[in-house]
PDB file of C-alpha atoms in Angstrom:
ATOM      1  CA  GLY A   1      48.633 132.241 166.918  1.00  0.00           C
ATOM      2  CA  SER A   2      47.222 131.127 163.589  1.00  0.00           C
ATOM      3  CA  LEU A   3      44.134 132.464 162.445  1.00  0.00           C
ATOM      4  CA  VAL A   4      41.663 131.779 159.406  1.00  0.00           C
ATOM      5  CA  ALA A   5      39.767 134.975 157.780  1.00  0.00           C
ATOM      6  CA  ARG A   6      36.551 134.116 156.447  1.00  0.00           C
ATOM      7  CA  THR A   7      34.506 136.463 154.654  1.00  0.00           C
ATOM      8  CA  ARG A   8      30.752 135.926 152.946  1.00  0.00           C
ATOM      9  CA  THR A   9      28.820 138.403 150.896  1.00  0.00           C
ATOM     10  CA  HIS A  10      25.174 138.587 150.672  1.00  0.00           C
ATOM     11  CA  ASN A  11      23.148 140.879 148.294  1.00  0.00           C
ATOM     12  CA  VAL A  12      19.936 141.361 146.903  1.00  0.00           C
ATOM     13  CA  ALA A  13      18.249 143.646 144.560  1.00  0.00           C
ATOM     14  CA  LEU A  14      14.489 144.096 143.612  1.00  0.00           C
ATOM     15  CA  VAL A  15      13.611 146.556 140.875  1.00  0.00           C
ATOM     16  CA  ALA A  16       9.651 147.399 139.681  1.00  0.00           C
ATOM     17  CA  ASN A  17       9.088 149.273 136.686  1.00  0.00           C
ATOM     18  CA  SER A  18       5.547 150.767 136.281  1.00  0.00           C
ATOM     19  CA  GLN A  19       4.154 152.632 133.206  1.00  0.00           C
ATOM     20  CA  ILE A  20       1.501 154.710 134.395  1.00  0.00           C
ATOM     21  CA  SER A  21       0.688 156.280 131.374  1.00  0.00           C
ATOM     22  CA  GLU A  22       2.063 157.081 127.812  1.00  0.00           C
ATOM     23  CA  ARG A  23       4.234 159.974 129.485  1.00  0.00           C
ATOM     24  CA  ASP A  24       4.593 158.678 133.380  1.00  0.00           C
ATOM     25  CA  ALA A  25       6.688 156.078 134.745  1.00  0.00           C
ATOM     26  CA  ASN A  26       7.897 154.919 138.164  1.00  0.00           C
ATOM     27  CA  GLN A  27      10.213 152.785 139.170  1.00  0.00           C
ATOM     28  CA  VAL A  28      10.788 151.361 142.752  1.00  0.00           C
ATOM     29  CA  ARG A  29      14.072 149.874 144.037  1.00  0.00           C
ATOM     30  CA  PHE A  30      14.890 147.787 147.415  1.00  0.00           C
ATOM     31  CA  SER A  31      18.329 146.238 147.585  1.00  0.00           C
ATOM     32  CA  PHE A  32      20.081 144.598 150.524  1.00  0.00           C
ATOM     33  CA  GLY A  33      24.035 144.041 151.219  1.00  0.00           C
ATOM     34  CA  ARG A  34      25.634 142.534 153.771  1.00  0.00           C
ATOM     35  CA  THR A  35      29.354 141.825 154.375  1.00  0.00           C
ATOM     36  CA  ARG A  36      30.875 139.615 157.179  1.00  0.00           C
ATOM     37  CA  LEU A  37      34.153 139.023 158.257  1.00  0.00           C
ATOM     38  CA  ALA A  38      35.295 136.916 160.791  1.00  0.00           C
ATOM     39  CA  PHE A  39      38.556 135.872 162.795  1.00  0.00           C
ATOM     40  CA  ASP A  40      38.883 132.027 163.845  1.00  0.00           C
ATOM     41  CA  GLU A  41      41.351 130.792 165.373  1.00  0.00           C
ATOM     42  CA  VAL A  42      43.293 127.384 164.493  1.00  0.00           C
ATOM     43  CA  PRO A  43      43.203 125.156 167.643  1.00  0.00           C
ATOM     44  CA  GLY A  44      46.019 124.068 169.068  1.00  0.00           C
ATOM     45  CA  SER A  45      48.468 127.147 168.322  1.00  0.00           C
ATOM     46  CA  PRO A  46      51.885 126.330 169.994  1.00  0.00           C
ATOM     47  CA  PHE A  47      51.917 130.223 170.707  1.00  0.00           C
ATOM     48  CA  VAL A  48      48.951 129.900 173.285  1.00  0.00           C
ATOM     49  CA  PHE A  49      50.110 128.811 176.535  1.00  0.00           C
ATOM     50  CA  GLN A  50      48.012 127.201 179.512  1.00  0.00           C
ATOM     51  CA  SER A  51      48.339 128.373 183.004  1.00  0.00           C
ATOM     52  CA  PRO A  52      49.680 125.660 185.019  1.00  0.00           C
ATOM     53  CA  PHE A  53      47.329 126.272 188.051  1.00  0.00           C
ATOM     54  CA  GLY A  54      44.281 126.896 185.589  1.00  0.00           C
ATOM     55  CA  LEU A  55      43.425 130.257 187.108  1.00  0.00           C
ATOM     56  CA  THR A  56      43.876 132.183 184.076  1.00  0.00           C
ATOM     57  CA  GLY A  57      42.135 130.291 181.061  1.00  0.00           C
ATOM     58  CA  PRO A  58      44.693 130.844 177.814  1.00  0.00           C
ATOM     59  CA  VAL A  59      47.293 132.777 178.454  1.00  0.00           C
ATOM     60  CA  GLY A  60      47.786 135.303 175.352  1.00  0.00           C
ATOM     61  CA  ARG A  61      51.625 136.566 175.862  1.00  0.00           C
ATOM     62  CA  ILE A  62      54.554 136.136 178.071  1.00  0.00           C
ATOM     63  CA  LEU A  63      57.297 138.771 178.532  1.00  0.00           C
ATOM     64  CA  ILE A  64      60.368 138.090 180.398  1.00  0.00           C
ATOM     65  CA  ALA A  65      62.572 141.375 180.604  1.00  0.00           C
ATOM     66  CA  PRO A  66      64.457 142.176 178.750  1.00  0.00           C
ATOM     67  CA  PHE A  67      63.765 139.801 176.054  1.00  0.00           C
ATOM     68  CA  SER A  68      61.149 139.941 173.321  1.00  0.00           C
ATOM     69  CA  PRO A  69      58.011 138.896 174.009  1.00  0.00           C
ATOM     70  CA  ILE A  70      56.242 135.313 173.251  1.00  0.00           C
ATOM     71  CA  GLY A  71      52.962 134.238 172.397  1.00  0.00           C
ATOM     72  CA  VAL A  72      49.826 135.709 170.846  1.00  0.00           C
ATOM     73  CA  ASP A  73      49.129 139.479 171.061  1.00  0.00           C
ATOM     74  CA  PRO A  74      46.455 139.633 173.476  1.00  0.00           C
ATOM     75  CA  PHE A  75      44.902 143.095 172.231  1.00  0.00           C
ATOM     76  CA  THR A  76      43.464 142.236 169.095  1.00  0.00           C
ATOM     77  CA  PHE A  77      41.813 138.918 169.005  1.00  0.00           C
ATOM     78  CA  PRO A  78      39.180 137.722 168.674  1.00  0.00           C
ATOM     79  CA  GLN A  79      37.199 139.827 166.097  1.00  0.00           C
ATOM     80  CA  GLY A  80      34.668 140.305 163.644  1.00  0.00           C
ATOM     81  CA  ARG A  81      32.498 142.596 161.645  1.00  0.00           C
ATOM     82  CA  ALA A  82      29.335 142.649 159.737  1.00  0.00           C
ATOM     83  CA  ASN A  83      28.208 145.354 157.780  1.00  0.00           C
ATOM     84  CA  ASN A  84      24.470 145.829 156.481  1.00  0.00           C
ATOM     85  CA  THR A  85      22.764 148.162 154.064  1.00  0.00           C
ATOM     86  CA  PHE A  86      19.323 148.585 153.018  1.00  0.00           C
ATOM     87  CA  GLN A  87      18.182 151.050 150.569  1.00  0.00           C
ATOM     88  CA  PHE A  88      14.652 151.752 149.370  1.00  0.00           C
ATOM     89  CA  ALA A  89      14.382 154.456 146.247  1.00  0.00           C
ATOM     90  CA  ASP A  90      11.761 155.669 144.275  1.00  0.00           C
ATOM     91  CA  THR A  91      11.515 157.533 141.090  1.00  0.00           C
ATOM     92  CA  PHE A  92       8.641 158.967 139.437  1.00  0.00           C
ATOM     93  CA  THR A  93       9.440 160.311 135.488  1.00  0.00           C
ATOM     94  CA  LYS A  94       7.259 162.797 133.962  1.00  0.00           C
ATOM     95  CA  MET A  95       7.560 163.583 130.287  1.00  0.00           C
ATOM     96  CA  ARG A  96       7.045 167.455 129.161  1.00  0.00           C
ATOM     97  CA  GLY A  97       7.690 167.263 125.126  1.00  0.00           C
ATOM     98  CA  ARG A  98      11.588 166.656 124.926  1.00  0.00           C
ATOM     99  CA  HIS A  99      12.249 167.086 128.757  1.00  0.00           C
ATOM    100  CA  ALA A 100      12.117 164.424 131.087  1.00  0.00           C
ATOM    101  CA  LEU A 101      11.556 165.653 134.924  1.00  0.00           C
ATOM    102  CA  LYS A 102      12.451 163.195 137.528  1.00  0.00           C
ATOM    103  CA  PHE A 103      11.397 163.303 141.326  1.00  0.00           C
ATOM    104  CA  GLY A 104      12.150 160.793 143.957  1.00  0.00           C
ATOM    105  CA  ALA A 105      14.015 159.697 146.967  1.00  0.00           C
ATOM    106  CA  ASP A 106      16.549 157.179 148.295  1.00  0.00           C
ATOM    107  CA  VAL A 107      16.351 155.981 151.565  1.00  0.00           C
ATOM    108  CA  ARG A 108      19.208 154.179 152.779  1.00  0.00           C
ATOM    109  CA  ARG A 109      19.813 152.541 156.708  1.00  0.00           C
ATOM    110  CA  VAL A 110      23.676 151.253 157.190  1.00  0.00           C
ATOM    111  CA  GLN A 111      24.325 148.890 160.166  1.00  0.00           C
ATOM    112  CA  LEU A 112      27.897 148.604 161.158  1.00  0.00           C
ATOM    113  CA  ASN A 113      28.325 145.846 163.958  1.00  0.00           C
ATOM    114  CA  SER A 114      31.504 144.893 165.230  1.00  0.00           C
ATOM    115  CA  PHE A 115      33.562 142.961 168.025  1.00  0.00           C
ATOM    116  CA  LEU A 116      36.868 143.518 169.297  1.00  0.00           C
ATOM    117  CA  GLU A 117      37.677 141.423 172.288  1.00  0.00           C
ATOM    118  CA  ARG A 118      40.769 143.661 173.640  1.00  0.00           C
ATOM    119  CA  ASN A 119      42.388 141.450 176.379  1.00  0.00           C
ATOM    120  CA  SER A 120      40.831 138.521 175.802  1.00  0.00           C
ATOM    121  CA  ARG A 121      43.738 136.771 176.844  1.00  0.00           C
ATOM    122  CA  VAL A 122      46.098 137.250 179.873  1.00  0.00           C
ATOM    123  CA  GLN A 123      49.405 138.748 179.144  1.00  0.00           C
ATOM    124  CA  VAL A 124      51.637 137.749 182.206  1.00  0.00           C
ATOM    125  CA  ALA A 125      55.201 139.639 182.767  1.00  0.00           C
ATOM    126  CA  PHE A 126      58.071 138.981 184.598  1.00  0.00           C
ATOM    127  CA  SER A 127      60.379 141.369 186.041  1.00  0.00           C
ATOM    128  CA  SER A 128      62.658 141.924 188.774  1.00  0.00           C
ATOM    129  CA  ASN A 129      61.848 138.613 190.437  1.00  0.00           C
ATOM    130  CA  ARG A 130      58.158 139.399 190.846  1.00  0.00           C
ATOM    131  CA  ILE A 131      55.291 138.138 188.754  1.00  0.00           C
ATOM    132  CA  LEU A 132      52.785 140.783 187.274  1.00  0.00           C
ATOM    133  CA  ASP A 133      49.641 139.661 185.827  1.00  0.00           C
ATOM    134  CA  LEU A 134      48.636 142.500 183.478  1.00  0.00           C
TER     135      LEU A 134
END
């Protein structure tokens, strides 16, 4: 079957710098990033078959032994993912003579959300005069 891959990204970063005194400063950062990947099936694919009896829904692949299979691989689609990253960081800077001392923290949360609908379509195999529904 034909597929269309769609990718979208969203990113935002916010920074606040504060001069506390002549020798002390603070910086706070927040950022968010999202990447989304989706695969859409093009409707009307000639490689997705319909069951003549309407019992199975779309048939992904037909195997007729000993020939090569025809149709769409039933094990890999539909699928999609979204990756989210949240970051918060705070840095405090203290100047001492010619030296700069920095203290801070960086906290991140990463979400990996995905789905992979294995066996989303039926695979039908014909072998030895028997019909096997796998």
